[in-house]
CSV table of C-alpha atoms in Angstrom, one decimal:
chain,number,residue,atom,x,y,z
A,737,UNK,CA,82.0,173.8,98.0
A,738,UNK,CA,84.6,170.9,97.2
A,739,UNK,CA,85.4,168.8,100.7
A,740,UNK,CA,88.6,166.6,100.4
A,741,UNK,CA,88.8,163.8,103.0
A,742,UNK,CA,91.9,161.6,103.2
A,743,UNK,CA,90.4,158.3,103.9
A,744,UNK,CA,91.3,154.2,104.6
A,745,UNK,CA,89.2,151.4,104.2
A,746,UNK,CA,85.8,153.8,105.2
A,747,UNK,CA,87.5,155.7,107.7
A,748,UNK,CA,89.0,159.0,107.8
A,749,UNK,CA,92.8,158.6,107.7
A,750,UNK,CA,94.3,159.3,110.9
A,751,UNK,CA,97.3,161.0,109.8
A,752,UNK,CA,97.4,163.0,106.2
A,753,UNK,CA,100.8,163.3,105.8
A,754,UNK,CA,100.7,159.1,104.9
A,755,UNK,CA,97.0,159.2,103.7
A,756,UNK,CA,96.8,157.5,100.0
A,757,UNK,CA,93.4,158.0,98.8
A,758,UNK,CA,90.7,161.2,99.2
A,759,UNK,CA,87.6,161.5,98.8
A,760,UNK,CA,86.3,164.5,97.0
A,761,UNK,CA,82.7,165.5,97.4
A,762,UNK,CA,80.9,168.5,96.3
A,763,UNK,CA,78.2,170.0,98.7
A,764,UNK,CA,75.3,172.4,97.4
A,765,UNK,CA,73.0,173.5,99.8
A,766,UNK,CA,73.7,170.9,102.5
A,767,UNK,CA,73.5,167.8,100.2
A,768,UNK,CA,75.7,166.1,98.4
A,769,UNK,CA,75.8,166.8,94.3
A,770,UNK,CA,79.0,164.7,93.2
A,771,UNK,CA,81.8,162.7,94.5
A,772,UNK,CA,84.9,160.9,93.7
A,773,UNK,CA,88.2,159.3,95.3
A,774,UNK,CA,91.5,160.0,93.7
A,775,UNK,CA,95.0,158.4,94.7
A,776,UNK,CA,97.5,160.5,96.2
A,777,UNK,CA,100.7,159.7,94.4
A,778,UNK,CA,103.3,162.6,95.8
A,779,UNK,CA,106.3,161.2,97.3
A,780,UNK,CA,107.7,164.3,98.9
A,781,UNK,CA,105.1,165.9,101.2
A,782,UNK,CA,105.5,169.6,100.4
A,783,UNK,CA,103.8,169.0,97.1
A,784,UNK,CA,100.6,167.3,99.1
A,785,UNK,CA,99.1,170.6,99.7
A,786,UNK,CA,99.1,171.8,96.0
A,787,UNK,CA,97.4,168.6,94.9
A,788,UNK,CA,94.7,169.3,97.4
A,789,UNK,CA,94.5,172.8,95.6
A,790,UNK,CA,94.9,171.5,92.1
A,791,UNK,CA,91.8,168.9,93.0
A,792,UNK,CA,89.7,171.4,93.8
A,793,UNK,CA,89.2,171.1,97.5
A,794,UNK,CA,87.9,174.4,99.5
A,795,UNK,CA,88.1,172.6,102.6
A,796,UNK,CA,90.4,169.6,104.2
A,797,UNK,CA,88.7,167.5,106.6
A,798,UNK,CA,91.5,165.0,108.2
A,799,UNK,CA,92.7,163.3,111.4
A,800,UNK,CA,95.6,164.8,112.7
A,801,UNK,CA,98.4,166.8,110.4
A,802,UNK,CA,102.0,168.0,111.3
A,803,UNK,CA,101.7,171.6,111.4
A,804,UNK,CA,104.2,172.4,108.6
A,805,UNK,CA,101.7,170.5,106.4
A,806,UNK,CA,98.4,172.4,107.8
A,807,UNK,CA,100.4,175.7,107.1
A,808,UNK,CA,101.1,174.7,103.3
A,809,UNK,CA,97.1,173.7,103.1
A,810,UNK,CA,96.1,177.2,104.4
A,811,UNK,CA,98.7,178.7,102.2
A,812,UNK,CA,97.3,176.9,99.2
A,813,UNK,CA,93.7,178.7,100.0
A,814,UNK,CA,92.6,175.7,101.6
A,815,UNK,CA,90.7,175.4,105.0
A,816,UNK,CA,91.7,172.8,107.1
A,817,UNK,CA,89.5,170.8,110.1
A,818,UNK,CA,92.1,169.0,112.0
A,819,UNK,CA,91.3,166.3,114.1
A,820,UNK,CA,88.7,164.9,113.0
A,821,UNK,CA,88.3,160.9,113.1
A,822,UNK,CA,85.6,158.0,112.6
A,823,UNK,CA,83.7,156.6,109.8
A,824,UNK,CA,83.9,159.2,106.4
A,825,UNK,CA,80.3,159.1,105.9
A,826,UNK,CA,79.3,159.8,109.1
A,827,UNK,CA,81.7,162.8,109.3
A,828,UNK,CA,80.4,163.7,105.8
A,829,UNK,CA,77.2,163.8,107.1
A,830,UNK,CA,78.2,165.9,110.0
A,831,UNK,CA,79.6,168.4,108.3
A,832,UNK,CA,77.2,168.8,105.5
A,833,UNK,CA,74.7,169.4,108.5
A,834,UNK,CA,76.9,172.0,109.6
A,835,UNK,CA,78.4,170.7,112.5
């Protein structure tokens, strides 16, 4: 599983729509296996959600998101955590513990 976290300065971005920079991590079995942040360059928004998809990403963990945008994820096949927000590693963490 591929996790795609928009994030600033350690933190998870708390709005995607202006986020510049995710983190991409791969989880296997609870643990971590690979990661890398990429630059989010679009600059229209409707094409945000198929750069998510194109990077891989089966889920999108982020702060908050307009709802047009969170539609366009989920159309794109990808699941989408709203609402989340604190330190990236610590939410990481969280999640690859399942919670």
């Amino acid at each position: 599983m591929r996790a795609a976290i928009p994030i600033s300065e350690g933190r998870i971005s708390p709005v995607f729509d202006t986020a510049r920079c995710l983190l991409l991590v791969d989880i296997e079995n609870g643990h971590e296996v690979w990661r890398i942040e990429q630059i989010v360059k679009e600059p229209e928004l409707k094409y945000r959600p198929q750069r998510v998809a194109e990077f891989g990403a089966d889920v999108l963990i982020c702060g908050a998101i307009t709802r047009e945008l969170e539609n366009a994820v989920l159309s794109a096949g990808v699941q989408v955590i709203p609402q989340t927000c604190g330190p990236a590693e610590d939410v990481l963490e969280a999640f690859m513990a399942g919670q």
